[in-house]
Amino acid sequence: STPVAQQREVAITMKGEGGRTPRLAIPELLVTGDADARTAAGTVAEVLWHDLEFEREFTMIARASAAQVAAAPVEALPYETWNELGADFVLAGTATRAGNTLTVEVRVMSVEKRASAFGKRYACSMRDPRYCAHTIADEIHKELFNLDGIARTKLAYASDRDGERLGGTIEERSIKEIYISDYDGARPMRLT
């Protein structure tokens, strides 16, 4: 008898039924480490959810719904439960702290095929879990949809939010300063 040829490649199309956008769930990451590691991993999961929702390539399963399913390693994902919640894909991951580095490993798993559509490991700074999440979101968009994501872009704007005034002329004008922030308005930083 001839040996059966093994399949070397699996292709997964990121579409929901009837051409709708695929529904994605992001449960909490499995974390190894201290309370700071758990906080940083929680930030990664939350920011990643918002980044992916903003791009609208996925319909996101509500975080409250995903929180009802216990976090599990990829090998033990409760696919039937995710299917009942309406997820087409689940972004499962782990986070491990070693010193100032949070190693985050994520995989986007097809609920129907029980196969990975995306997987990568990231070495993230414990000081900037938001940037880690932005990087993951942008790479998911590039890999799965061949789109350049915007999660790592910055906004630049003028504001008088500091309340400084230029006295003595034309009704004491406000002084406008230049700021930059993440694309979602988080972490504003005054430049001038």
PDB file of C-alpha atoms in Angstrom:
ATOM      1  CA  SER A   1       0.000   0.000   0.000  1.00  0.00           C
ATOM      2  CA  THR A   2       1.149   3.523  -0.739  1.00  0.00           C
ATOM      3  CA  PRO A   3       1.685   5.916   2.166  1.00  0.00           C
ATOM      4  CA  VAL A   4      -0.866   8.692   2.381  1.00  0.00           C
ATOM      5  CA  ALA A   5       0.647  12.081   1.612  1.00  0.00           C
ATOM      6  CA  GLN A   6       0.549  14.422   4.585  1.00  0.00           C
ATOM      7  CA  GLN A   7      -0.977  17.836   4.185  1.00  0.00           C
ATOM      8  CA  ARG A   8       1.789  20.423   4.616  1.00  0.00           C
ATOM      9  CA  GLU A   9      -0.207  23.626   4.548  1.00  0.00           C
ATOM     10  CA  VAL A  10      -3.565  24.759   5.889  1.00  0.00           C
ATOM     11  CA  ALA A  11      -5.298  27.816   4.457  1.00  0.00           C
ATOM     12  CA  ILE A  12      -8.018  29.559   6.422  1.00  0.00           C
ATOM     13  CA  THR A  13     -10.225  32.232   4.911  1.00  0.00           C
ATOM     14  CA  MET A  14     -11.167  34.950   7.363  1.00  0.00           C
ATOM     15  CA  LYS A  15     -14.876  35.281   6.537  1.00  0.00           C
ATOM     16  CA  GLY A  16     -18.043  34.719   8.428  1.00  0.00           C
ATOM     17  CA  GLU A  17     -21.067  32.910   7.030  1.00  0.00           C
ATOM     18  CA  GLY A  18     -22.648  34.609   4.033  1.00  0.00           C
ATOM     19  CA  GLY A  19     -19.672  36.953   3.607  1.00  0.00           C
ATOM     20  CA  ARG A  20     -20.222  38.820   6.900  1.00  0.00           C
ATOM     21  CA  THR A  21     -17.201  39.931   8.887  1.00  0.00           C
ATOM     22  CA  PRO A  22     -15.811  37.135  11.050  1.00  0.00           C
ATOM     23  CA  ARG A  23     -16.671  37.237  14.753  1.00  0.00           C
ATOM     24  CA  LEU A  24     -13.611  37.257  17.025  1.00  0.00           C
ATOM     25  CA  ALA A  25     -13.386  36.614  20.764  1.00  0.00           C
ATOM     26  CA  ILE A  26     -10.428  37.623  22.912  1.00  0.00           C
ATOM     27  CA  PRO A  27     -10.418  35.904  26.298  1.00  0.00           C
ATOM     28  CA  GLU A  28      -7.975  36.974  29.015  1.00  0.00           C
ATOM     29  CA  LEU A  29      -4.411  35.819  28.477  1.00  0.00           C
ATOM     30  CA  LEU A  30      -3.037  32.981  30.592  1.00  0.00           C
ATOM     31  CA  VAL A  31      -0.400  34.682  32.753  1.00  0.00           C
ATOM     32  CA  THR A  32       2.699  33.355  34.465  1.00  0.00           C
ATOM     33  CA  GLY A  33       4.154  35.904  36.827  1.00  0.00           C
ATOM     34  CA  ASP A  34       3.351  38.442  39.499  1.00  0.00           C
ATOM     35  CA  ALA A  35       0.544  40.987  39.853  1.00  0.00           C
ATOM     36  CA  ASP A  36       2.395  43.435  37.579  1.00  0.00           C
ATOM     37  CA  ALA A  37       2.523  40.776  34.853  1.00  0.00           C
ATOM     38  CA  ARG A  38      -1.228  40.158  35.252  1.00  0.00           C
ATOM     39  CA  THR A  39      -1.921  43.900  35.011  1.00  0.00           C
ATOM     40  CA  ALA A  40       0.267  44.291  31.910  1.00  0.00           C
ATOM     41  CA  ALA A  41      -1.327  41.223  30.253  1.00  0.00           C
ATOM     42  CA  GLY A  42      -4.794  42.611  31.042  1.00  0.00           C
ATOM     43  CA  THR A  43      -3.820  45.881  29.359  1.00  0.00           C
ATOM     44  CA  VAL A  44      -2.558  43.996  26.297  1.00  0.00           C
ATOM     45  CA  ALA A  45      -5.845  42.052  25.985  1.00  0.00           C
ATOM     46  CA  GLU A  46      -8.043  45.128  26.497  1.00  0.00           C
ATOM     47  CA  VAL A  47      -6.139  47.418  24.122  1.00  0.00           C
ATOM     48  CA  LEU A  48      -5.881  44.650  21.523  1.00  0.00           C
ATOM     49  CA  TRP A  49      -9.666  44.162  21.657  1.00  0.00           C
ATOM     50  CA  HIS A  50     -10.244  47.888  21.083  1.00  0.00           C
ATOM     51  CA  ASP A  51      -7.630  48.081  18.310  1.00  0.00           C
ATOM     52  CA  LEU A  52      -9.209  45.190  16.407  1.00  0.00           C
ATOM     53  CA  GLU A  53     -12.711  46.565  16.944  1.00  0.00           C
ATOM     54  CA  PHE A  54     -11.668  49.982  15.609  1.00  0.00           C
ATOM     55  CA  GLU A  55     -10.387  48.541  12.309  1.00  0.00           C
ATOM     56  CA  ARG A  56     -13.753  46.778  11.694  1.00  0.00           C
ATOM     57  CA  GLU A  57     -12.296  43.733   9.950  1.00  0.00           C
ATOM     58  CA  PHE A  58     -13.814  41.619  12.749  1.00  0.00           C
ATOM     59  CA  THR A  59     -17.085  41.768  14.629  1.00  0.00           C
ATOM     60  CA  MET A  60     -15.881  41.572  18.199  1.00  0.00           C
ATOM     61  CA  ILE A  61     -17.511  39.291  20.772  1.00  0.00           C
ATOM     62  CA  ALA A  62     -18.168  41.471  23.850  1.00  0.00           C
ATOM     63  CA  ARG A  63     -15.452  41.294  26.484  1.00  0.00           C
ATOM     64  CA  ALA A  64     -18.072  40.517  29.148  1.00  0.00           C
ATOM     65  CA  SER A  65     -19.234  37.492  27.134  1.00  0.00           C
ATOM     66  CA  ALA A  66     -15.661  36.289  26.572  1.00  0.00           C
ATOM     67  CA  ALA A  67     -14.944  36.675  30.299  1.00  0.00           C
ATOM     68  CA  GLN A  68     -17.555  33.978  31.020  1.00  0.00           C
ATOM     69  CA  VAL A  69     -15.272  31.402  29.392  1.00  0.00           C
ATOM     70  CA  ALA A  70     -12.297  30.344  31.488  1.00  0.00           C
ATOM     71  CA  ALA A  71      -8.930  31.094  29.905  1.00  0.00           C
ATOM     72  CA  ALA A  72      -7.363  27.961  28.461  1.00  0.00           C
ATOM     73  CA  PRO A  73      -4.251  27.054  26.505  1.00  0.00           C
ATOM     74  CA  VAL A  74      -4.712  26.718  22.743  1.00  0.00           C
ATOM     75  CA  GLU A  75      -4.539  22.924  23.015  1.00  0.00           C
ATOM     76  CA  ALA A  76      -7.532  22.918  25.381  1.00  0.00           C
ATOM     77  CA  LEU A  77      -9.771  25.681  24.019  1.00  0.00           C
ATOM     78  CA  PRO A  78     -13.466  24.946  24.677  1.00  0.00           C
ATOM     79  CA  TYR A  79     -14.474  25.264  21.010  1.00  0.00           C
ATOM     80  CA  GLU A  80     -18.088  24.215  21.648  1.00  0.00           C
ATOM     81  CA  THR A  81     -18.516  27.041  24.168  1.00  0.00           C
ATOM     82  CA  TRP A  82     -16.958  29.581  21.784  1.00  0.00           C
ATOM     83  CA  ASN A  83     -19.248  28.313  19.035  1.00  0.00           C
ATOM     84  CA  GLU A  84     -22.281  28.813  21.314  1.00  0.00           C
ATOM     85  CA  LEU A  85     -21.145  32.417  21.921  1.00  0.00           C
ATOM     86  CA  GLY A  86     -21.061  32.935  18.155  1.00  0.00           C
ATOM     87  CA  ALA A  87     -17.285  33.211  17.707  1.00  0.00           C
ATOM     88  CA  ASP A  88     -15.782  32.252  14.353  1.00  0.00           C
ATOM     89  CA  PHE A  89     -12.272  32.815  15.717  1.00  0.00           C
ATOM     90  CA  VAL A  90     -10.665  33.033  19.162  1.00  0.00           C
ATOM     91  CA  LEU A  91      -7.468  34.941  19.885  1.00  0.00           C
ATOM     92  CA  ALA A  92      -5.900  32.863  22.645  1.00  0.00           C
ATOM     93  CA  GLY A  93      -2.624  33.694  24.269  1.00  0.00           C
ATOM     94  CA  THR A  94      -0.179  33.467  27.099  1.00  0.00           C
ATOM     95  CA  ALA A  95       1.965  36.052  28.862  1.00  0.00           C
ATOM     96  CA  THR A  96       5.110  35.342  30.861  1.00  0.00           C
ATOM     97  CA  ARG A  97       7.232  37.877  32.709  1.00  0.00           C
ATOM     98  CA  ALA A  98      11.010  37.694  32.955  1.00  0.00           C
ATOM     99  CA  GLY A  99      12.467  40.872  34.444  1.00  0.00           C
ATOM    100  CA  ASN A 100      11.330  43.877  32.409  1.00  0.00           C
ATOM    101  CA  THR A 101      10.103  41.748  29.514  1.00  0.00           C
ATOM    102  CA  LEU A 102       6.602  40.388  29.067  1.00  0.00           C
ATOM    103  CA  THR A 103       6.630  37.601  26.497  1.00  0.00           C
ATOM    104  CA  VAL A 104       3.222  37.446  24.847  1.00  0.00           C
ATOM    105  CA  GLU A 105       2.337  34.571  22.557  1.00  0.00           C
ATOM    106  CA  VAL A 106      -0.924  34.803  20.619  1.00  0.00           C
ATOM    107  CA  ARG A 107      -2.741  32.538  18.200  1.00  0.00           C
ATOM    108  CA  VAL A 108      -5.915  33.243  16.263  1.00  0.00           C
ATOM    109  CA  MET A 109      -7.763  29.927  16.154  1.00  0.00           C
ATOM    110  CA  SER A 110     -10.603  28.989  13.828  1.00  0.00           C
ATOM    111  CA  VAL A 111     -13.500  27.645  15.907  1.00  0.00           C
ATOM    112  CA  GLU A 112     -14.829  25.605  12.985  1.00  0.00           C
ATOM    113  CA  LYS A 113     -11.524  24.125  11.765  1.00  0.00           C
ATOM    114  CA  ARG A 114      -9.759  24.131  15.124  1.00  0.00           C
ATOM    115  CA  ALA A 115      -6.637  25.330  13.354  1.00  0.00           C
ATOM    116  CA  SER A 116      -4.409  28.363  13.708  1.00  0.00           C
ATOM    117  CA  ALA A 117      -4.886  31.253  11.283  1.00  0.00           C
ATOM    118  CA  PHE A 118      -2.173  33.398  12.912  1.00  0.00           C
ATOM    119  CA  GLY A 119       0.444  32.830  15.562  1.00  0.00           C
ATOM    120  CA  LYS A 120       3.388  34.810  16.855  1.00  0.00           C
ATOM    121  CA  ARG A 121       5.466  35.506  19.961  1.00  0.00           C
ATOM    122  CA  TYR A 122       6.284  39.056  21.099  1.00  0.00           C
ATOM    123  CA  ALA A 123       8.900  40.320  23.554  1.00  0.00           C
ATOM    124  CA  CYS A 124       7.193  43.357  25.081  1.00  0.00           C
ATOM    125  CA  SER A 125       8.395  45.968  27.525  1.00  0.00           C
ATOM    126  CA  MET A 126       6.638  45.807  30.879  1.00  0.00           C
ATOM    127  CA  ARG A 127       6.591  49.620  30.737  1.00  0.00           C
ATOM    128  CA  ASP A 128       4.550  49.760  27.518  1.00  0.00           C
ATOM    129  CA  PRO A 129       1.947  47.002  27.174  1.00  0.00           C
ATOM    130  CA  ARG A 130      -0.212  49.330  25.022  1.00  0.00           C
ATOM    131  CA  TYR A 131       2.473  49.458  22.310  1.00  0.00           C
ATOM    132  CA  CYS A 132       2.712  45.665  22.458  1.00  0.00           C
ATOM    133  CA  ALA A 133      -1.042  45.381  21.824  1.00  0.00           C
ATOM    134  CA  HIS A 134      -0.852  47.930  18.988  1.00  0.00           C
ATOM    135  CA  THR A 135       1.953  45.905  17.366  1.00  0.00           C
ATOM    136  CA  ILE A 136      -0.028  42.669  17.612  1.00  0.00           C
ATOM    137  CA  ALA A 137      -3.127  44.319  16.109  1.00  0.00           C
ATOM    138  CA  ASP A 138      -1.171  45.778  13.186  1.00  0.00           C
ATOM    139  CA  GLU A 139       0.541  42.458  12.457  1.00  0.00           C
ATOM    140  CA  ILE A 140      -2.755  40.545  12.588  1.00  0.00           C
ATOM    141  CA  HIS A 141      -4.204  42.955  10.025  1.00  0.00           C
ATOM    142  CA  LYS A 142      -1.155  42.621   7.786  1.00  0.00           C
ATOM    143  CA  GLU A 143      -0.972  38.832   7.993  1.00  0.00           C
ATOM    144  CA  LEU A 144      -4.680  38.007   7.746  1.00  0.00           C
ATOM    145  CA  PHE A 145      -6.032  40.809   5.557  1.00  0.00           C
ATOM    146  CA  ASN A 146      -2.907  42.252   3.882  1.00  0.00           C
ATOM    147  CA  LEU A 147      -3.837  45.652   5.347  1.00  0.00           C
ATOM    148  CA  ASP A 148      -1.565  48.152   7.061  1.00  0.00           C
ATOM    149  CA  GLY A 149      -3.092  48.695  10.494  1.00  0.00           C
ATOM    150  CA  ILE A 150      -3.153  52.083  12.179  1.00  0.00           C
ATOM    151  CA  ALA A 151      -2.758  51.060  15.810  1.00  0.00           C
ATOM    152  CA  ARG A 152       0.866  52.257  16.035  1.00  0.00           C
ATOM    153  CA  THR A 153       0.209  55.615  14.380  1.00  0.00           C
ATOM    154  CA  LYS A 154       0.150  58.865  16.338  1.00  0.00           C
ATOM    155  CA  LEU A 155      -2.101  61.931  16.371  1.00  0.00           C
ATOM    156  CA  ALA A 156      -0.639  65.428  16.450  1.00  0.00           C
ATOM    157  CA  TYR A 157      -2.891  68.310  17.490  1.00  0.00           C
ATOM    158  CA  ALA A 158      -3.007  71.780  18.997  1.00  0.00           C
ATOM    159  CA  SER A 159      -4.818  72.349  22.293  1.00  0.00           C
ATOM    160  CA  ASP A 160      -5.191  74.950  25.026  1.00  0.00           C
ATOM    161  CA  ARG A 161      -5.964  72.253  27.599  1.00  0.00           C
ATOM    162  CA  ASP A 162      -3.250  73.452  30.004  1.00  0.00           C
ATOM    163  CA  GLY A 163      -5.165  76.698  30.531  1.00  0.00           C
ATOM    164  CA  GLU A 164      -2.149  78.956  30.035  1.00  0.00           C
ATOM    165  CA  ARG A 165      -3.055  82.502  29.007  1.00  0.00           C
ATOM    166  CA  LEU A 166      -1.281  85.154  27.009  1.00  0.00           C
ATOM    167  CA  GLY A 167      -2.093  88.254  29.062  1.00  0.00           C
ATOM    168  CA  GLY A 168      -2.768  91.837  28.116  1.00  0.00           C
ATOM    169  CA  THR A 169      -4.072  91.629  24.555  1.00  0.00           C
ATOM    170  CA  ILE A 170      -7.154  90.609  22.612  1.00  0.00           C
ATOM    171  CA  GLU A 171      -9.219  89.245  25.523  1.00  0.00           C
ATOM    172  CA  GLU A 172      -6.273  87.413  27.047  1.00  0.00           C
ATOM    173  CA  ARG A 173      -5.912  84.722  24.398  1.00  0.00           C
ATOM    174  CA  SER A 174      -5.319  81.116  25.332  1.00  0.00           C
ATOM    175  CA  ILE A 175      -1.930  79.665  24.459  1.00  0.00           C
ATOM    176  CA  LYS A 176      -2.209  76.629  22.227  1.00  0.00           C
ATOM    177  CA  GLU A 177       0.419  73.909  22.571  1.00  0.00           C
ATOM    178  CA  ILE A 178       1.268  70.962  20.317  1.00  0.00           C
ATOM    179  CA  TYR A 179       0.550  67.455  21.614  1.00  0.00           C
ATOM    180  CA  ILE A 180       0.892  63.911  20.299  1.00  0.00           C
ATOM    181  CA  SER A 181      -1.048  60.852  21.428  1.00  0.00           C
ATOM    182  CA  ASP A 182      -1.741  57.287  20.414  1.00  0.00           C
ATOM    183  CA  TYR A 183      -4.227  56.949  17.528  1.00  0.00           C
ATOM    184  CA  ASP A 184      -7.029  56.394  20.067  1.00  0.00           C
ATOM    185  CA  GLY A 185      -6.234  59.551  22.061  1.00  0.00           C
ATOM    186  CA  ALA A 186      -4.537  57.712  24.901  1.00  0.00           C
ATOM    187  CA  ARG A 187      -1.253  58.913  26.413  1.00  0.00           C
ATOM    188  CA  PRO A 188      -1.279  62.565  25.304  1.00  0.00           C
ATOM    189  CA  MET A 189       2.151  64.186  25.542  1.00  0.00           C
ATOM    190  CA  ARG A 190       2.809  67.909  25.286  1.00  0.00           C
ATOM    191  CA  LEU A 191       5.651  68.723  22.860  1.00  0.00           C
ATOM    192  CA  THR A 192       5.809  72.524  23.076  1.00  0.00           C
TER     193      THR A 192
END
